[in-house]
mmCIF file of C-alpha atoms in Angstrom:
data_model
loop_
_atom_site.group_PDB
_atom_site.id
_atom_site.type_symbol
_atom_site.label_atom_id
_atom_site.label_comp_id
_atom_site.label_asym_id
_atom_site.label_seq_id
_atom_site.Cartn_x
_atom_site.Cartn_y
_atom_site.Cartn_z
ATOM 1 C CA UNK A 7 -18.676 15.038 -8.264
ATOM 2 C CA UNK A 8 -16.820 17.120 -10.976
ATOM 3 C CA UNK A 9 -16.580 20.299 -9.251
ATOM 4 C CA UNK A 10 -14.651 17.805 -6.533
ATOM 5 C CA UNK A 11 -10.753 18.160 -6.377
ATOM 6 C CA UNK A 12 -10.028 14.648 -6.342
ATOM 7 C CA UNK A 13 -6.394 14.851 -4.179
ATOM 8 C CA UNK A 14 -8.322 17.118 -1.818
ATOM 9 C CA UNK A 15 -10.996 14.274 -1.462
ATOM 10 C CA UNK A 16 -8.669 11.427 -1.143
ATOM 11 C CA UNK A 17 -5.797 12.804 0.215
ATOM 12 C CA UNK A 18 -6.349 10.681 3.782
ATOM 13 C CA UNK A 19 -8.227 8.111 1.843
ATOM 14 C CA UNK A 20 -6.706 4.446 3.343
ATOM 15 C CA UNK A 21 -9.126 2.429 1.253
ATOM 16 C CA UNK A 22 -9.886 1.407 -1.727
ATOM 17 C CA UNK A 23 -11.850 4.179 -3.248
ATOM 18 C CA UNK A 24 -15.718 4.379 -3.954
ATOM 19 C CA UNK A 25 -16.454 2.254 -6.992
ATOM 20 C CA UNK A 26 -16.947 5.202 -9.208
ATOM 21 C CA UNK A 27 -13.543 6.315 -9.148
ATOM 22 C CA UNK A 28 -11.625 3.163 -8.351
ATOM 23 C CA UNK A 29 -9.966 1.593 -10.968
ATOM 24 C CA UNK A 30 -9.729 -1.861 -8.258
ATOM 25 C CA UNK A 31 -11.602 -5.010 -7.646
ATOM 26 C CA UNK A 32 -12.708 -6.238 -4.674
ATOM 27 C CA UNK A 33 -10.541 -9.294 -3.396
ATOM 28 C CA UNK A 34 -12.040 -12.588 -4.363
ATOM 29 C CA UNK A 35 -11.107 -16.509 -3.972
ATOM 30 C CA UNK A 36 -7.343 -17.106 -3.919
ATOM 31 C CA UNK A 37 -7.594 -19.098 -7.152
ATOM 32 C CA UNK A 38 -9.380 -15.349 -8.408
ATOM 33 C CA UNK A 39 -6.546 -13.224 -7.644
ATOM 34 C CA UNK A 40 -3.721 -15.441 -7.947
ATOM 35 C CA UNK A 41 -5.098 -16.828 -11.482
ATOM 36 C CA UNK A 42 -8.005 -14.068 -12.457
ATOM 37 C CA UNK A 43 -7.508 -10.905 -14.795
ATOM 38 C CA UNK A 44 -8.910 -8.519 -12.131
ATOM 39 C CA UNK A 45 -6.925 -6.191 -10.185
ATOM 40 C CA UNK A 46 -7.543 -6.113 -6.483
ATOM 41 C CA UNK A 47 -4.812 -5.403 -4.542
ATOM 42 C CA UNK A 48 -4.372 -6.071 -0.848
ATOM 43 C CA UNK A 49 -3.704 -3.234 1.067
ATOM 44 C CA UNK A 50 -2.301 -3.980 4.273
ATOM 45 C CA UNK A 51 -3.488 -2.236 8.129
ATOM 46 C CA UNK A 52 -1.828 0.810 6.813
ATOM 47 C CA UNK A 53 -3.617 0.579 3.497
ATOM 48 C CA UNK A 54 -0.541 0.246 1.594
ATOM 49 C CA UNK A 55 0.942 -2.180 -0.837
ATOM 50 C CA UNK A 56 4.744 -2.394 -0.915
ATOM 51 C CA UNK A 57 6.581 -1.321 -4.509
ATOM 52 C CA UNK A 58 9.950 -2.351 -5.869
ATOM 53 C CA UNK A 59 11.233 0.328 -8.438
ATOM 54 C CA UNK A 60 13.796 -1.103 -10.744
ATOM 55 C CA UNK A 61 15.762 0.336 -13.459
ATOM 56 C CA UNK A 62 14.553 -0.383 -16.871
ATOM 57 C CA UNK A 63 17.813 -0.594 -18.653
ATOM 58 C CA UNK A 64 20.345 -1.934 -15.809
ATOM 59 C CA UNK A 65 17.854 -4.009 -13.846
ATOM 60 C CA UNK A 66 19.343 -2.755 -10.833
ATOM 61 C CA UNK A 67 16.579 -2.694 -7.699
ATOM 62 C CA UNK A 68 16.660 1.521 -7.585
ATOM 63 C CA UNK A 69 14.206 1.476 -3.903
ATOM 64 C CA UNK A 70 11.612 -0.103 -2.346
ATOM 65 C CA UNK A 71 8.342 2.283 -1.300
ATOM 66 C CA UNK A 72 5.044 1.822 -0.481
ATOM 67 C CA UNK A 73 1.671 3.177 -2.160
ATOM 68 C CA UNK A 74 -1.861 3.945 -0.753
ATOM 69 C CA UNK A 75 -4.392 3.391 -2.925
ATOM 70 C CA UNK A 76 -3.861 7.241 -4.595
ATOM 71 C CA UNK A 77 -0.961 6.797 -5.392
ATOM 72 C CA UNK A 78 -1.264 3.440 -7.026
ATOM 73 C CA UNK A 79 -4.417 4.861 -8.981
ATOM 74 C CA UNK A 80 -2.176 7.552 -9.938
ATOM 75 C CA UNK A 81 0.935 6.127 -10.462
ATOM 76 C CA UNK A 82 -0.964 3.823 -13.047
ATOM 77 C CA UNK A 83 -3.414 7.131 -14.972
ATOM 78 C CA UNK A 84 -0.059 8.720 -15.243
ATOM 79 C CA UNK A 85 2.662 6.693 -16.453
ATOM 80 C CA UNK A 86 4.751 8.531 -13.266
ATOM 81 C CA UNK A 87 5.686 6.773 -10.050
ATOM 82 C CA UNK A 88 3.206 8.182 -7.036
ATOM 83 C CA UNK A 89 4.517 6.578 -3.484
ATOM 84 C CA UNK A 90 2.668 7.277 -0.343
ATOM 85 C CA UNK A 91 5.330 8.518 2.102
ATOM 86 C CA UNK A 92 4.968 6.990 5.480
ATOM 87 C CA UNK A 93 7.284 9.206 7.269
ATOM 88 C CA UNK A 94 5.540 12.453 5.541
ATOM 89 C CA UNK A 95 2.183 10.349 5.901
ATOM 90 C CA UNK A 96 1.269 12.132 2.333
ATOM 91 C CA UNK A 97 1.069 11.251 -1.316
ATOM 92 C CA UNK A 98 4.628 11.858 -2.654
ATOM 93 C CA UNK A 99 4.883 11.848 -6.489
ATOM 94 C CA UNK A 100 8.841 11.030 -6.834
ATOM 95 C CA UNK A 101 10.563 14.156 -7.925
ATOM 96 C CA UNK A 102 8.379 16.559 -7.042
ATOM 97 C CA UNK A 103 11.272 18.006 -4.679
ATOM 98 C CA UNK A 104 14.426 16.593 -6.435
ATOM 99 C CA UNK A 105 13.038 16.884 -10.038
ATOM 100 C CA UNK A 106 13.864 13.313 -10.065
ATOM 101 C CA UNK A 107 10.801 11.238 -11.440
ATOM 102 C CA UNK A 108 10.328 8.245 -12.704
ATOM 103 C CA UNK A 109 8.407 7.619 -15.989
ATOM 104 C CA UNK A 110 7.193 3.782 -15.539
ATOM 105 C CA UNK A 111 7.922 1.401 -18.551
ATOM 106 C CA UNK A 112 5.851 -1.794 -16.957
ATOM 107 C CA UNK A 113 3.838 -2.337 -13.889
ATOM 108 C CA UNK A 114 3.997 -5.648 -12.733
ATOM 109 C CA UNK A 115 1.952 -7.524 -9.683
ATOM 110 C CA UNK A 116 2.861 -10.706 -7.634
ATOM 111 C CA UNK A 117 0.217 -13.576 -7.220
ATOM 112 C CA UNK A 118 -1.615 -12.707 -4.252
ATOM 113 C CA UNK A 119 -0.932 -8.924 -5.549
ATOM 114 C CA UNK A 120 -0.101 -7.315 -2.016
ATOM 115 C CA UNK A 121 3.019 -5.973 -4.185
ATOM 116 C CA UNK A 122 3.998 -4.323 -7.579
ATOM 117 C CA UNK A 123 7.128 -4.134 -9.194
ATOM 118 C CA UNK A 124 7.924 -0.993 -11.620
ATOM 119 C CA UNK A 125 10.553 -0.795 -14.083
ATOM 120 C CA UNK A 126 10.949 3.088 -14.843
ATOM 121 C CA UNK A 127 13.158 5.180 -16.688
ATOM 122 C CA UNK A 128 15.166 7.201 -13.722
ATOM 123 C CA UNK A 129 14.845 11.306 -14.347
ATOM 124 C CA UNK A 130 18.198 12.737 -13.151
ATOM 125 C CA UNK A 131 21.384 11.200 -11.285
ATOM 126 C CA UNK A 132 20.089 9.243 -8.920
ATOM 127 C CA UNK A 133 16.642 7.456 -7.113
ATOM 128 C CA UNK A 134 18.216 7.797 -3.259
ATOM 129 C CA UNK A 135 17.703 11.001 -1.121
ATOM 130 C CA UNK A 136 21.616 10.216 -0.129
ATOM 131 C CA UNK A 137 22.575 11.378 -3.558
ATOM 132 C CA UNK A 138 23.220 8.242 -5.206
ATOM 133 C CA UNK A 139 21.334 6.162 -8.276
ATOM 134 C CA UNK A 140 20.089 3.248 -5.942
ATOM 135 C CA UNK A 141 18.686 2.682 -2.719
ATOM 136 C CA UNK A 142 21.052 -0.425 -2.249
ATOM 137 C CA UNK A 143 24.486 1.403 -2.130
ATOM 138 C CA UNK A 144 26.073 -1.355 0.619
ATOM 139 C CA UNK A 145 26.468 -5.274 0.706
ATOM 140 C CA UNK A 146 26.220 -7.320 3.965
ATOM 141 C CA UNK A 147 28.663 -9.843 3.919
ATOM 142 C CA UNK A 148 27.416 -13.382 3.714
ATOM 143 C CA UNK A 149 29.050 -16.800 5.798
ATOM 144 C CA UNK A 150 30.633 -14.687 8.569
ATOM 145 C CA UNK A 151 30.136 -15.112 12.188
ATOM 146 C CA UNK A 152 29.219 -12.379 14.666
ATOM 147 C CA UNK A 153 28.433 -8.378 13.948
ATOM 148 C CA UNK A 154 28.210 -7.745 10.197
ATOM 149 C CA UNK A 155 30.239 -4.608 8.854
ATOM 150 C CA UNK A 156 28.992 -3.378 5.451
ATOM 151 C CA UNK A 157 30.289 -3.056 2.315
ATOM 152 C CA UNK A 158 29.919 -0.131 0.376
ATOM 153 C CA UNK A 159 29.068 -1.097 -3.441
ATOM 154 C CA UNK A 160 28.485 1.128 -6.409
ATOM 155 C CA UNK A 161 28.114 3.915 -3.889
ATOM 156 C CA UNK A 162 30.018 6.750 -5.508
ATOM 157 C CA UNK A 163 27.337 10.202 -5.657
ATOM 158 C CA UNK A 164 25.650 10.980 -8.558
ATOM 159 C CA UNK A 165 24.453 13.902 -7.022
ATOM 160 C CA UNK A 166 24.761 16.434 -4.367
ATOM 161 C CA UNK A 167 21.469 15.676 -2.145
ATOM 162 C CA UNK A 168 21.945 19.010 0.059
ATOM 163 C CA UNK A 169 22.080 21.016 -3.412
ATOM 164 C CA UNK A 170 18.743 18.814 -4.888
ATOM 165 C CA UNK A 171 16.784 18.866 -1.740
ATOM 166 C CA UNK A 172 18.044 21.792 0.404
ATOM 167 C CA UNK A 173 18.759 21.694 4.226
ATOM 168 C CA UNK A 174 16.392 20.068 4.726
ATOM 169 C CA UNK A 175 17.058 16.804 3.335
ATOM 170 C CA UNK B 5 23.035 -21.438 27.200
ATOM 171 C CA UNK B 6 24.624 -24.576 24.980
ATOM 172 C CA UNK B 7 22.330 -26.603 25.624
ATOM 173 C CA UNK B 8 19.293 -24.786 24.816
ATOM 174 C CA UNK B 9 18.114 -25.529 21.151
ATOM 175 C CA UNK B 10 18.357 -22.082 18.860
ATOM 176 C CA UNK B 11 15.421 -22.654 17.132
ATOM 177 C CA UNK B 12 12.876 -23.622 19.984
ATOM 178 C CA UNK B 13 14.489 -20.434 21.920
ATOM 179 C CA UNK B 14 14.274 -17.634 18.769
ATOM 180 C CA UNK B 15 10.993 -19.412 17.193
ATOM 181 C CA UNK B 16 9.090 -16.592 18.112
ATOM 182 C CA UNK B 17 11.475 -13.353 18.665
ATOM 183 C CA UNK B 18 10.095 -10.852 16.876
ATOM 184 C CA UNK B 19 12.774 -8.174 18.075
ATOM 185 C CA UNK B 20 16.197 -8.603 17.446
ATOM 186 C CA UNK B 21 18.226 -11.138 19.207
ATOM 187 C CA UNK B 22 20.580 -10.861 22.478
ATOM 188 C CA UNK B 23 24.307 -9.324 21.663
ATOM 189 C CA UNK B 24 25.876 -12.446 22.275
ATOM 190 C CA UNK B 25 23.647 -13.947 19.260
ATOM 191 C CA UNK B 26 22.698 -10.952 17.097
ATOM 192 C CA UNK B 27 25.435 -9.783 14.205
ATOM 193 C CA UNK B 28 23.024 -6.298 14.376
ATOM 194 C CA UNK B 29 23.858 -3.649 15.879
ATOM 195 C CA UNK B 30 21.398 -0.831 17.493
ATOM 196 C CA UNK B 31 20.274 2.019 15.248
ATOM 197 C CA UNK B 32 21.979 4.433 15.811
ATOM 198 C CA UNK B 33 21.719 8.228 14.354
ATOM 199 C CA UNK B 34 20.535 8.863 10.442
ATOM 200 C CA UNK B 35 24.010 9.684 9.306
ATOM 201 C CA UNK B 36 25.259 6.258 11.106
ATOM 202 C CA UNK B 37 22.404 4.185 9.611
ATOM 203 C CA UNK B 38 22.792 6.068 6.265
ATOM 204 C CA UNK B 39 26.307 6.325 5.402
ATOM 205 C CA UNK B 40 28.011 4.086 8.325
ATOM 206 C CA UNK B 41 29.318 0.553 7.844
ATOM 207 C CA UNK B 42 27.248 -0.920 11.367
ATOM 208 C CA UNK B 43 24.419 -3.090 9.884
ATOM 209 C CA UNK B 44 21.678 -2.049 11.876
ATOM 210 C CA UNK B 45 18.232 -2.713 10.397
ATOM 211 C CA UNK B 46 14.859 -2.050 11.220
ATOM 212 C CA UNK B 47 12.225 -4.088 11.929
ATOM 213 C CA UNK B 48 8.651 -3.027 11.261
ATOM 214 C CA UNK B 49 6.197 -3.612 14.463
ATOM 215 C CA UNK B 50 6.062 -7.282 13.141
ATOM 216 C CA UNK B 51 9.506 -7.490 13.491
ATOM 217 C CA UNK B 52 9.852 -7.840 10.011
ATOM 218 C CA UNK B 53 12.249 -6.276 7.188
ATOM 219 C CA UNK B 54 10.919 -6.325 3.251
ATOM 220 C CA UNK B 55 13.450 -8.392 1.133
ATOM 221 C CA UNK B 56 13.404 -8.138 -2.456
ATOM 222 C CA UNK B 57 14.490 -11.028 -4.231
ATOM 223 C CA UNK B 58 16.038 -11.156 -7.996
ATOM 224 C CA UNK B 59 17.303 -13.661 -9.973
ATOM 225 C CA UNK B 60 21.218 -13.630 -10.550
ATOM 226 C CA UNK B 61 20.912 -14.144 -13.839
ATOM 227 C CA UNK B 62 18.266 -12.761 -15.723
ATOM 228 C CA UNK B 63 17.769 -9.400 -13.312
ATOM 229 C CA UNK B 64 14.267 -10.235 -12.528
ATOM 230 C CA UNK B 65 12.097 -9.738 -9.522
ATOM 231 C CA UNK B 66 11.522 -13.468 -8.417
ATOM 232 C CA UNK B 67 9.070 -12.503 -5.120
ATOM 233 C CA UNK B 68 8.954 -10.110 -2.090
ATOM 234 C CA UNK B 69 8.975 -11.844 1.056
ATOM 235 C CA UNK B 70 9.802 -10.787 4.262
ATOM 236 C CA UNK B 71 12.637 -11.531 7.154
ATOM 237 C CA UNK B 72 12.289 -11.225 10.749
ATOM 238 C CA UNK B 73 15.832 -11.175 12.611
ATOM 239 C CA UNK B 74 16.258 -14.586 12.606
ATOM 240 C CA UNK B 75 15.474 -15.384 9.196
ATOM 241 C CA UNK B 76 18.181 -12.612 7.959
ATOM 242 C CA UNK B 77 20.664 -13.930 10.678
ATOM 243 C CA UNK B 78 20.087 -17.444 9.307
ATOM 244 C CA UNK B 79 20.561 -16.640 5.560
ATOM 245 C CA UNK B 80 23.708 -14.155 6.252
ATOM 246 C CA UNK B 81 24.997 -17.375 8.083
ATOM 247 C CA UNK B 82 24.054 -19.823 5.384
ATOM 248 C CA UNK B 83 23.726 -18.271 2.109
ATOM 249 C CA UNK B 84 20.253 -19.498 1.458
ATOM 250 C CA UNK B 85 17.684 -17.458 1.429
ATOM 251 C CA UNK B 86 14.963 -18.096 4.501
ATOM 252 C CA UNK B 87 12.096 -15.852 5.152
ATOM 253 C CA UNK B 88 9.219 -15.282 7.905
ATOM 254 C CA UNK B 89 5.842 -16.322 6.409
ATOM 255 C CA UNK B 90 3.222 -13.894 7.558
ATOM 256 C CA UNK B 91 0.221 -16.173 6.872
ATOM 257 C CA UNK B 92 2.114 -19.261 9.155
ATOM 258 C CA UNK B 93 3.541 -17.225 11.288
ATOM 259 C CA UNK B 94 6.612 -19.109 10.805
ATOM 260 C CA UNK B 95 10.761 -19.317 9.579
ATOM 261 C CA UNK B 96 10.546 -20.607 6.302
ATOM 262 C CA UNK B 97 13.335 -22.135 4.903
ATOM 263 C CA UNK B 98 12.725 -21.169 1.011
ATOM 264 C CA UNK B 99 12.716 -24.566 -0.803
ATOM 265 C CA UNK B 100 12.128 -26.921 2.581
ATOM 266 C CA UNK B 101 8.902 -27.688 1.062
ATOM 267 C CA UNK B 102 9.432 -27.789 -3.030
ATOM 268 C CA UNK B 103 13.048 -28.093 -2.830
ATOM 269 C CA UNK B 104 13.194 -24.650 -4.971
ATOM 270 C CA UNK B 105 16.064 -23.410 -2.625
ATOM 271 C CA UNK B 106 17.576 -20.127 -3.372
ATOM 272 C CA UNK B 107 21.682 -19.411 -3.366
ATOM 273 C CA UNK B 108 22.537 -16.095 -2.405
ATOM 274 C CA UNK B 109 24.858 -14.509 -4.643
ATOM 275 C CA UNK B 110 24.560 -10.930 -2.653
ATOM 276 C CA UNK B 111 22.301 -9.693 -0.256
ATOM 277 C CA UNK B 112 22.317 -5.492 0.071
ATOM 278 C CA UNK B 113 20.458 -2.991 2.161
ATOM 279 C CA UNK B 114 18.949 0.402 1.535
ATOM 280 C CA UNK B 115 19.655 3.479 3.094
ATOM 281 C CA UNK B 116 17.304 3.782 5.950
ATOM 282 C CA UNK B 117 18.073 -0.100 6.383
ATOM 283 C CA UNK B 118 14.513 -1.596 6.364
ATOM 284 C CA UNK B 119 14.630 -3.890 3.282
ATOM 285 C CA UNK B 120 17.046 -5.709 1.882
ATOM 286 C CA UNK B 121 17.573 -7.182 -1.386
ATOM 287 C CA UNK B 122 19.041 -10.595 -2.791
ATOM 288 C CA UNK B 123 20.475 -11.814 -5.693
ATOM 289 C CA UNK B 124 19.745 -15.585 -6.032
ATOM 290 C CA UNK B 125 20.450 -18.471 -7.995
ATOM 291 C CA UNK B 126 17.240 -19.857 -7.883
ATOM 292 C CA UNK B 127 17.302 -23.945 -7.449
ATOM 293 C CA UNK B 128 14.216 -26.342 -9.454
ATOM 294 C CA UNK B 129 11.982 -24.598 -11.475
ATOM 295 C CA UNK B 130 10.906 -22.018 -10.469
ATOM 296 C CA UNK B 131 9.892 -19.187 -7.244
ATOM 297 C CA UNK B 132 6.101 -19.045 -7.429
ATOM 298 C CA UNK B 133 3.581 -21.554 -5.346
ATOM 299 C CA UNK B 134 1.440 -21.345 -8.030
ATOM 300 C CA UNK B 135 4.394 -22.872 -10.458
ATOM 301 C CA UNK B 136 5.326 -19.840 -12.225
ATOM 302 C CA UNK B 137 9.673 -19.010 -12.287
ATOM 303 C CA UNK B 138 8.206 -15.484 -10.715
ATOM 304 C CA UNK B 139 5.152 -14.436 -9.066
ATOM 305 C CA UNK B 140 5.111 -11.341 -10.986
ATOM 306 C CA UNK B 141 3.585 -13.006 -14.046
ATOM 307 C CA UNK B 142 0.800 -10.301 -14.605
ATOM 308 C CA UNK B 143 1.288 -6.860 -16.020
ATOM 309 C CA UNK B 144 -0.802 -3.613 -14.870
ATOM 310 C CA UNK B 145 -1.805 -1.893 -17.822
ATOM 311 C CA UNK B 146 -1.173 1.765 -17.545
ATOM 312 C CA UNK B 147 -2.317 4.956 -18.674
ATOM 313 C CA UNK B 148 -6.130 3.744 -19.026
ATOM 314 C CA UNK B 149 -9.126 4.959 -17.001
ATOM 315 C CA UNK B 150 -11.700 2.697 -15.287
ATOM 316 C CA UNK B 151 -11.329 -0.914 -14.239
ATOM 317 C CA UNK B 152 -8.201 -2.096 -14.527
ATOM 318 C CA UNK B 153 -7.492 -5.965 -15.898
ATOM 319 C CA UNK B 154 -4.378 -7.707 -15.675
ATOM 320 C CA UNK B 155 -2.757 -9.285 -18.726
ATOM 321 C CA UNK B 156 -0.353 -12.482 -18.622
ATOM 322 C CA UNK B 157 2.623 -11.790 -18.950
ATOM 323 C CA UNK B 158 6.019 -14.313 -18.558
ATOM 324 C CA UNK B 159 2.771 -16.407 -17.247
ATOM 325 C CA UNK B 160 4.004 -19.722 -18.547
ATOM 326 C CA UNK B 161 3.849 -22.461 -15.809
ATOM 327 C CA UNK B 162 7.527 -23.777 -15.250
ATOM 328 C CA UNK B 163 6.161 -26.620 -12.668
ATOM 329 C CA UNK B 164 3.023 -27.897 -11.470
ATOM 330 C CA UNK B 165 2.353 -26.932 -7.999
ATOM 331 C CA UNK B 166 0.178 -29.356 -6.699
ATOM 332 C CA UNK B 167 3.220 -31.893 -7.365
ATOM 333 C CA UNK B 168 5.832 -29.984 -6.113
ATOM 334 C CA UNK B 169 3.878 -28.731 -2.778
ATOM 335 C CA UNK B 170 0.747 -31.685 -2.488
ATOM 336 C CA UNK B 171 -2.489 -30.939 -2.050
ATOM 337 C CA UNK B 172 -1.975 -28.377 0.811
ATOM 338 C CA UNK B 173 -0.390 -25.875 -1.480
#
């Protein structure tokens, strides 16, 4: 298997990987992963768990994504946030277009570990592809009746997206 | 249509809900649903958006749930935070069961508009079924090769479960 490139080999991979190179458990009772030291995350149909990315010094919520089982593995060898993008439908270590990456300070995972929570150190001006720090850039008004007009909130650009991803965005 | 009962009619709506009812409006183009101020969001083929909930105070990630259109219509309308569980297949009032409701300080959405995120002010003890504050009481160790194992982490348990939710947990 070492002559194998491994993002070649696992680059459509929706599963947990063979047990050789997996760094996951397989899924046990409930009182086992809610209460148990191993880590066996529940991928979903798509084979994905969902990921909240916050800032390590502000605590702001910086995006929500989603990793396959790659980019979990990888996100946790490396210390560097790995998403799966499901638009792209391909690994997508964060920055790799924008320069933008995120070094991860703690990896956290809910009880019945079908999500993760990061805490990284943001690379650059901004998280958001619209050229701003977070994801989260409006409010929706709470207590009102009928259609709900946003609020943008700690929206100003950080940076020019068109300049840190090109025209094609 | 006054006499029809809300709940019995939208208990299983999994899309979003007639004009006269629904404060969403329909996506429209990626600049509109990007940088416009029509809330417009977008359900998953479950009919579901992610929402990200952190607590007011200390900045931390509390749980991830998830919202179909009439749980987000009912907390914009009430300020308390009510979510579609997946595994009932139900609304789910946070708190109907353990009276741990959660206030919503502010409720924001991300660019592409398919999760949201709350700030709450998070009523009894604590988030977790299993009687932790947050249900992200385990860290992922990074940077190491092999099996990974979980360590405790903010584990502490803030309430006993089985007295808060029965037997039935």
């Amino acid at each position: 298997m070492s002559g194998l490139p491994l993002s070649a080999a696992t680059k459509h991979l929706r599963v947990v990987l063979p047990d050789q190179l997996s760094p996951f458990a397989q899924r046990g009772s409930t009182e086992e992963v809610e209460e148990g030291r191993a880590f066996a995350p529940k991928f979903d149909a798509d084979g994905l768990v969902t990921c909240v990315v916050t800032d390590a010094q502000s605590g702001d919520v910086l995006m929500v994504a989603h990793m396959n089982a790659q980019a979990l593995q990888q996100t946790i060898a490396t210390g560097e946030a790995c998403y799966f993008s499901r638009s792209r439908q391909s690994l997508w270590r964060k920055g790799e277009s924008s320069g933008h990456r995120q070094r991860v300070v703690e990896m956290r995972v809910d009880c019945d570990q079908d999500a993760v929570w990061i805490k990284v150190e943001q690379e650059g001006a901004g998280a958001c592809h619209t050229g701003r720090r977070s994801c989260f850039y409006r409010a929706v008004p709470l207590g009102k009746a009928g259609a709900v007009m946003l609020e943008f909130r700690d929206a100003e650009k950080t940076f020019d997206p068109s300049a840190v991803y090109g025209k094609t965005k």
